[in-house]
Amino acid sequence: MANLSPLNKSQHQALKVKVDPSYAHSANSHVTPISVFELPQVQAEYPIVFIKDAETGRFHLVALLGLKPQENLFHKKEGWNALYVPQHLTNFPFVLSSSVEQPNNFVVGIDLDSQTVSESDGEALFTDTGEQTKYLVKVTENLARANSQLNATQLFINTMVDKSLLSSQSLTIKPINAKEFTVTGLYSIDEEAFKDLNDADYQELKDKGFLAAIYSCLFSTQRIAKLISLSEN
């Protein structure tokens, strides 16, 4: 469990964060959340899929990092094995949060238990006089940008569900030197259902600016071969 704490200069003035190019905190994650605005970059590196929360029934837009639970094929000790890193990973160990009492008042939080956080090594968060460093200002800007994209991402997901464009996907993987296995629990955009949309629904997707996002999702299925290759090396 993360030990999240709202940042404040009185308690955390001495804190530093060491940038981890391997994003080790994600080593046991086979998916990571992504924004609809990231899709052009993500589709060039990762398969884009949807997963369904078993408790709430809500769908989430994610990049597939591995073919099995707790498998991340992009995490390497020497660095991340892709040119683009999803912003959910790069924002760690920081989060933007709000309280129930003040839902529109966001504060920057930090995972104090992260191995990247210490008082001895890394990027300082506050100056000697208690002002935010350029590093923390940039972090805050990145978090605010990611937060501003949540509504558009959720609208995209909801629209895919409303138009019945998501279908369950099972991937049968046949590794060269291992036993065949099946990946389940994933959903993808149904290309045939997309092709069969009536003119009104297609125009609605176009008006919402979702056509490019849909094509990014469809094109990204070619990256499954990359995951298979990574799993065999």
mmCIF file of C-alpha atoms in Angstrom:
data_model
loop_
_atom_site.group_PDB
_atom_site.id
_atom_site.type_symbol
_atom_site.label_atom_id
_atom_site.label_comp_id
_atom_site.label_asym_id
_atom_site.label_seq_id
_atom_site.Cartn_x
_atom_site.Cartn_y
_atom_site.Cartn_z
ATOM 1 C CA MET A 1 0.000 0.000 0.000
ATOM 2 C CA ALA A 2 1.197 3.499 -0.810
ATOM 3 C CA ASN A 3 1.885 5.849 2.082
ATOM 4 C CA LEU A 4 0.431 8.999 0.526
ATOM 5 C CA SER A 5 0.900 12.338 2.232
ATOM 6 C CA PRO A 6 -0.039 15.851 1.060
ATOM 7 C CA LEU A 7 3.135 17.803 0.344
ATOM 8 C CA ASN A 8 3.901 20.780 2.546
ATOM 9 C CA LYS A 9 7.129 22.666 3.053
ATOM 10 C CA SER A 10 7.099 22.470 6.841
ATOM 11 C CA GLN A 11 7.164 18.663 6.886
ATOM 12 C CA HIS A 12 8.835 17.858 3.587
ATOM 13 C CA GLN A 13 11.323 20.636 2.913
ATOM 14 C CA ALA A 14 14.250 18.208 3.034
ATOM 15 C CA LEU A 15 12.694 15.594 0.757
ATOM 16 C CA LYS A 16 14.267 14.626 -2.540
ATOM 17 C CA VAL A 17 13.095 12.350 -5.341
ATOM 18 C CA LYS A 18 15.474 10.272 -7.411
ATOM 19 C CA VAL A 19 14.315 9.850 -10.995
ATOM 20 C CA ASP A 20 14.136 6.132 -11.794
ATOM 21 C CA PRO A 21 14.544 5.481 -15.545
ATOM 22 C CA SER A 22 13.425 1.865 -15.077
ATOM 23 C CA TYR A 23 10.148 2.798 -13.326
ATOM 24 C CA ALA A 24 10.721 -0.075 -10.912
ATOM 25 C CA HIS A 25 7.477 0.637 -9.061
ATOM 26 C CA SER A 26 5.645 -0.819 -12.077
ATOM 27 C CA ALA A 27 7.728 -4.003 -12.282
ATOM 28 C CA ASN A 28 4.759 -6.158 -11.248
ATOM 29 C CA SER A 29 2.109 -4.328 -13.288
ATOM 30 C CA HIS A 30 0.958 -5.809 -16.592
ATOM 31 C CA VAL A 31 -1.217 -2.768 -17.425
ATOM 32 C CA THR A 32 -1.044 0.966 -16.771
ATOM 33 C CA PRO A 33 -3.769 3.619 -17.126
ATOM 34 C CA ILE A 34 -3.473 5.972 -20.085
ATOM 35 C CA SER A 35 -5.193 9.122 -21.291
ATOM 36 C CA VAL A 36 -7.051 9.436 -24.571
ATOM 37 C CA PHE A 37 -4.612 12.249 -25.396
ATOM 38 C CA GLU A 38 -1.672 9.835 -25.156
ATOM 39 C CA LEU A 39 -3.003 7.360 -27.696
ATOM 40 C CA PRO A 40 -0.925 8.540 -30.702
ATOM 41 C CA GLN A 41 2.290 7.963 -28.730
ATOM 42 C CA VAL A 42 1.096 4.857 -26.907
ATOM 43 C CA GLN A 43 -0.065 3.012 -30.037
ATOM 44 C CA ALA A 44 3.451 3.187 -31.444
ATOM 45 C CA GLU A 45 4.815 1.163 -28.502
ATOM 46 C CA TYR A 46 2.080 -0.768 -26.677
ATOM 47 C CA PRO A 47 -1.180 -2.614 -27.309
ATOM 48 C CA ILE A 48 -4.096 -0.436 -26.161
ATOM 49 C CA VAL A 49 -6.901 -2.320 -24.444
ATOM 50 C CA PHE A 50 -9.761 -1.820 -22.014
ATOM 51 C CA ILE A 51 -10.191 -3.668 -18.733
ATOM 52 C CA LYS A 52 -13.356 -4.015 -16.677
ATOM 53 C CA ASP A 53 -13.486 -3.494 -12.927
ATOM 54 C CA ALA A 54 -15.086 -6.640 -11.518
ATOM 55 C CA GLU A 55 -16.672 -4.745 -8.622
ATOM 56 C CA THR A 56 -17.972 -1.594 -10.312
ATOM 57 C CA GLY A 57 -18.359 -2.790 -13.900
ATOM 58 C CA ARG A 58 -16.542 0.317 -15.110
ATOM 59 C CA PHE A 59 -14.118 0.122 -18.010
ATOM 60 C CA HIS A 60 -10.629 1.588 -17.931
ATOM 61 C CA LEU A 61 -8.332 2.509 -20.822
ATOM 62 C CA VAL A 62 -4.882 0.968 -20.383
ATOM 63 C CA ALA A 63 -1.645 0.122 -22.115
ATOM 64 C CA LEU A 64 -0.747 -3.562 -21.995
ATOM 65 C CA LEU A 65 2.726 -4.037 -20.511
ATOM 66 C CA GLY A 66 2.778 -7.810 -20.176
ATOM 67 C CA LEU A 67 0.979 -10.977 -21.200
ATOM 68 C CA LYS A 68 0.483 -12.296 -17.670
ATOM 69 C CA PRO A 69 -0.574 -10.706 -14.369
ATOM 70 C CA GLN A 70 2.382 -9.103 -12.557
ATOM 71 C CA GLU A 71 4.490 -9.233 -15.734
ATOM 72 C CA ASN A 72 5.996 -6.020 -17.077
ATOM 73 C CA LEU A 73 8.043 -6.685 -20.198
ATOM 74 C CA PHE A 74 9.129 -3.053 -20.550
ATOM 75 C CA HIS A 75 10.759 -2.739 -17.139
ATOM 76 C CA LYS A 76 14.470 -3.449 -17.274
ATOM 77 C CA LYS A 77 17.024 -2.726 -14.557
ATOM 78 C CA GLU A 78 19.012 -0.595 -16.975
ATOM 79 C CA GLY A 79 15.997 1.422 -18.112
ATOM 80 C CA TRP A 80 12.573 1.381 -19.736
ATOM 81 C CA ASN A 81 12.350 -0.691 -22.917
ATOM 82 C CA ALA A 82 10.320 1.801 -24.985
ATOM 83 C CA LEU A 83 10.732 5.352 -26.247
ATOM 84 C CA TYR A 84 7.453 6.646 -24.803
ATOM 85 C CA VAL A 85 6.546 6.147 -21.145
ATOM 86 C CA PRO A 86 2.869 6.683 -20.161
ATOM 87 C CA GLN A 87 2.364 9.704 -17.932
ATOM 88 C CA HIS A 88 0.793 7.608 -15.160
ATOM 89 C CA LEU A 89 4.230 6.045 -14.690
ATOM 90 C CA THR A 90 6.294 9.203 -15.095
ATOM 91 C CA ASN A 91 4.214 11.074 -12.502
ATOM 92 C CA PHE A 92 5.104 8.584 -9.760
ATOM 93 C CA PRO A 93 5.664 8.974 -6.778
ATOM 94 C CA PHE A 94 3.368 11.995 -6.964
ATOM 95 C CA VAL A 95 -0.429 12.132 -7.131
ATOM 96 C CA LEU A 96 -3.019 14.877 -7.309
ATOM 97 C CA SER A 97 -5.804 14.414 -4.791
ATOM 98 C CA SER A 98 -8.752 16.208 -3.242
ATOM 99 C CA SER A 99 -10.949 15.727 -0.192
ATOM 100 C CA VAL A 100 -14.641 14.848 -0.054
ATOM 101 C CA GLU A 101 -15.276 18.196 1.618
ATOM 102 C CA GLN A 102 -13.391 20.148 -1.077
ATOM 103 C CA PRO A 103 -13.553 18.090 -4.297
ATOM 104 C CA ASN A 104 -12.318 20.974 -6.458
ATOM 105 C CA ASN A 105 -9.353 21.824 -4.251
ATOM 106 C CA PHE A 106 -6.467 19.650 -5.423
ATOM 107 C CA VAL A 107 -3.209 19.134 -3.576
ATOM 108 C CA VAL A 108 -0.011 17.369 -4.596
ATOM 109 C CA GLY A 109 0.643 14.207 -2.628
ATOM 110 C CA ILE A 110 3.678 11.954 -2.474
ATOM 111 C CA ASP A 111 4.219 8.292 -1.654
ATOM 112 C CA LEU A 112 6.615 8.513 1.265
ATOM 113 C CA ASP A 113 7.323 4.769 1.111
ATOM 114 C CA SER A 114 8.636 4.930 -2.445
ATOM 115 C CA GLN A 115 12.270 3.903 -2.779
ATOM 116 C CA THR A 116 12.798 6.996 -4.915
ATOM 117 C CA VAL A 117 12.011 9.301 -1.960
ATOM 118 C CA SER A 118 14.677 10.239 0.570
ATOM 119 C CA GLU A 119 16.440 13.209 2.131
ATOM 120 C CA SER A 120 19.826 12.359 0.667
ATOM 121 C CA ASP A 121 19.612 11.708 -3.059
ATOM 122 C CA GLY A 122 17.694 13.123 -6.002
ATOM 123 C CA GLU A 123 15.811 16.239 -7.034
ATOM 124 C CA ALA A 124 14.958 18.644 -4.217
ATOM 125 C CA LEU A 125 11.291 19.589 -3.832
ATOM 126 C CA PHE A 126 11.794 22.818 -1.899
ATOM 127 C CA THR A 127 14.549 25.408 -1.734
ATOM 128 C CA ASP A 128 16.326 26.378 1.469
ATOM 129 C CA THR A 129 13.818 29.210 1.851
ATOM 130 C CA GLY A 130 10.822 26.896 1.447
ATOM 131 C CA GLU A 131 9.918 27.788 -2.126
ATOM 132 C CA GLN A 132 9.003 25.129 -4.667
ATOM 133 C CA THR A 133 11.903 24.099 -6.887
ATOM 134 C CA LYS A 134 11.618 24.114 -10.667
ATOM 135 C CA TYR A 135 11.378 20.329 -10.462
ATOM 136 C CA LEU A 136 8.314 20.410 -8.191
ATOM 137 C CA VAL A 137 6.691 23.135 -10.295
ATOM 138 C CA LYS A 138 7.098 20.906 -13.358
ATOM 139 C CA VAL A 139 5.709 17.914 -11.468
ATOM 140 C CA THR A 140 2.659 19.937 -10.445
ATOM 141 C CA GLU A 141 2.085 21.045 -14.037
ATOM 142 C CA ASN A 142 2.274 17.441 -15.250
ATOM 143 C CA LEU A 143 -0.192 16.277 -12.603
ATOM 144 C CA ALA A 144 -2.600 19.100 -13.430
ATOM 145 C CA ARG A 145 -2.425 18.239 -17.137
ATOM 146 C CA ALA A 146 -3.111 14.563 -16.438
ATOM 147 C CA ASN A 147 -6.034 15.466 -14.191
ATOM 148 C CA SER A 148 -7.509 17.767 -16.838
ATOM 149 C CA GLN A 149 -7.570 14.844 -19.280
ATOM 150 C CA LEU A 150 -9.608 12.515 -17.061
ATOM 151 C CA ASN A 151 -13.034 13.721 -18.170
ATOM 152 C CA ALA A 152 -12.218 13.416 -21.879
ATOM 153 C CA THR A 153 -10.807 9.934 -21.342
ATOM 154 C CA GLN A 154 -13.895 8.832 -19.438
ATOM 155 C CA LEU A 155 -16.139 10.302 -22.141
ATOM 156 C CA PHE A 156 -14.251 8.289 -24.755
ATOM 157 C CA ILE A 157 -14.670 5.101 -22.728
ATOM 158 C CA ASN A 158 -18.359 5.750 -22.077
ATOM 159 C CA THR A 159 -18.958 6.448 -25.756
ATOM 160 C CA MET A 160 -17.296 3.183 -26.780
ATOM 161 C CA VAL A 161 -19.559 1.347 -24.328
ATOM 162 C CA ASP A 162 -22.706 3.226 -25.388
ATOM 163 C CA LYS A 163 -22.059 2.462 -29.061
ATOM 164 C CA SER A 164 -21.398 -1.225 -28.261
ATOM 165 C CA LEU A 165 -17.918 -0.973 -29.738
ATOM 166 C CA LEU A 166 -16.106 -2.973 -27.055
ATOM 167 C CA SER A 167 -15.805 -6.742 -27.258
ATOM 168 C CA SER A 168 -14.098 -9.275 -25.039
ATOM 169 C CA GLN A 169 -10.722 -10.372 -26.346
ATOM 170 C CA SER A 170 -8.879 -13.627 -25.704
ATOM 171 C CA LEU A 171 -5.305 -13.940 -26.911
ATOM 172 C CA THR A 172 -3.805 -17.373 -27.414
ATOM 173 C CA ILE A 173 -0.045 -17.077 -27.106
ATOM 174 C CA LYS A 174 2.211 -19.772 -28.495
ATOM 175 C CA PRO A 175 5.762 -19.055 -27.304
ATOM 176 C CA ILE A 176 8.630 -20.758 -29.070
ATOM 177 C CA ASN A 177 10.152 -22.295 -25.946
ATOM 178 C CA ALA A 178 7.221 -22.399 -23.528
ATOM 179 C CA LYS A 179 3.736 -23.821 -23.088
ATOM 180 C CA GLU A 180 0.820 -22.232 -24.916
ATOM 181 C CA PHE A 181 -1.396 -19.999 -22.763
ATOM 182 C CA THR A 182 -4.406 -17.712 -23.134
ATOM 183 C CA VAL A 183 -4.698 -14.081 -22.052
ATOM 184 C CA THR A 184 -8.210 -13.175 -20.890
ATOM 185 C CA GLY A 185 -9.969 -10.247 -19.235
ATOM 186 C CA LEU A 186 -9.177 -7.772 -21.995
ATOM 187 C CA TYR A 187 -11.538 -5.769 -24.171
ATOM 188 C CA SER A 188 -10.768 -4.104 -27.469
ATOM 189 C CA ILE A 189 -12.605 -2.030 -30.044
ATOM 190 C CA ASP A 190 -14.586 -4.316 -32.319
ATOM 191 C CA GLU A 191 -13.494 -3.356 -35.823
ATOM 192 C CA GLU A 192 -16.526 -4.955 -37.465
ATOM 193 C CA ALA A 193 -18.929 -3.158 -35.128
ATOM 194 C CA PHE A 194 -17.120 0.088 -35.911
ATOM 195 C CA LYS A 195 -17.484 -0.529 -39.654
ATOM 196 C CA ASP A 196 -21.198 -1.281 -39.202
ATOM 197 C CA LEU A 197 -22.027 1.978 -37.399
ATOM 198 C CA ASN A 198 -24.850 3.945 -38.948
ATOM 199 C CA ASP A 199 -24.136 7.386 -40.366
ATOM 200 C CA ALA A 200 -25.493 9.233 -37.330
ATOM 201 C CA ASP A 201 -23.328 7.328 -34.843
ATOM 202 C CA TYR A 202 -20.251 7.675 -37.045
ATOM 203 C CA GLN A 203 -20.822 11.414 -37.338
ATOM 204 C CA GLU A 204 -21.202 11.666 -33.570
ATOM 205 C CA LEU A 205 -17.821 10.002 -33.067
ATOM 206 C CA LYS A 206 -16.320 12.350 -35.628
ATOM 207 C CA ASP A 207 -17.843 15.408 -33.964
ATOM 208 C CA LYS A 208 -16.446 14.329 -30.594
ATOM 209 C CA GLY A 209 -12.984 13.918 -32.130
ATOM 210 C CA PHE A 210 -12.815 10.210 -31.320
ATOM 211 C CA LEU A 211 -12.041 8.759 -34.751
ATOM 212 C CA ALA A 212 -8.287 9.180 -34.381
ATOM 213 C CA ALA A 213 -8.449 7.594 -30.924
ATOM 214 C CA ILE A 214 -10.351 4.613 -32.300
ATOM 215 C CA TYR A 215 -7.837 4.097 -35.096
ATOM 216 C CA SER A 216 -4.982 4.333 -32.576
ATOM 217 C CA CYS A 217 -6.598 1.544 -30.558
ATOM 218 C CA LEU A 218 -7.076 -0.597 -33.665
ATOM 219 C CA PHE A 219 -3.560 -0.024 -34.996
ATOM 220 C CA SER A 220 -2.042 -0.803 -31.600
ATOM 221 C CA THR A 221 -3.037 -4.472 -31.851
ATOM 222 C CA GLN A 222 0.062 -4.863 -34.019
ATOM 223 C CA ARG A 223 2.124 -4.293 -30.854
ATOM 224 C CA ILE A 224 0.977 -7.623 -29.417
ATOM 225 C CA ALA A 225 3.662 -9.244 -31.547
ATOM 226 C CA LYS A 226 6.175 -6.977 -29.809
ATOM 227 C CA LEU A 227 5.052 -8.243 -26.400
ATOM 228 C CA ILE A 228 5.399 -11.835 -27.545
ATOM 229 C CA SER A 229 8.889 -11.100 -28.825
ATOM 230 C CA LEU A 230 9.863 -9.410 -25.552
ATOM 231 C CA SER A 231 8.533 -12.366 -23.565
ATOM 232 C CA GLU A 232 10.724 -14.765 -25.537
ATOM 233 C CA ASN A 233 13.949 -12.802 -25.137
#
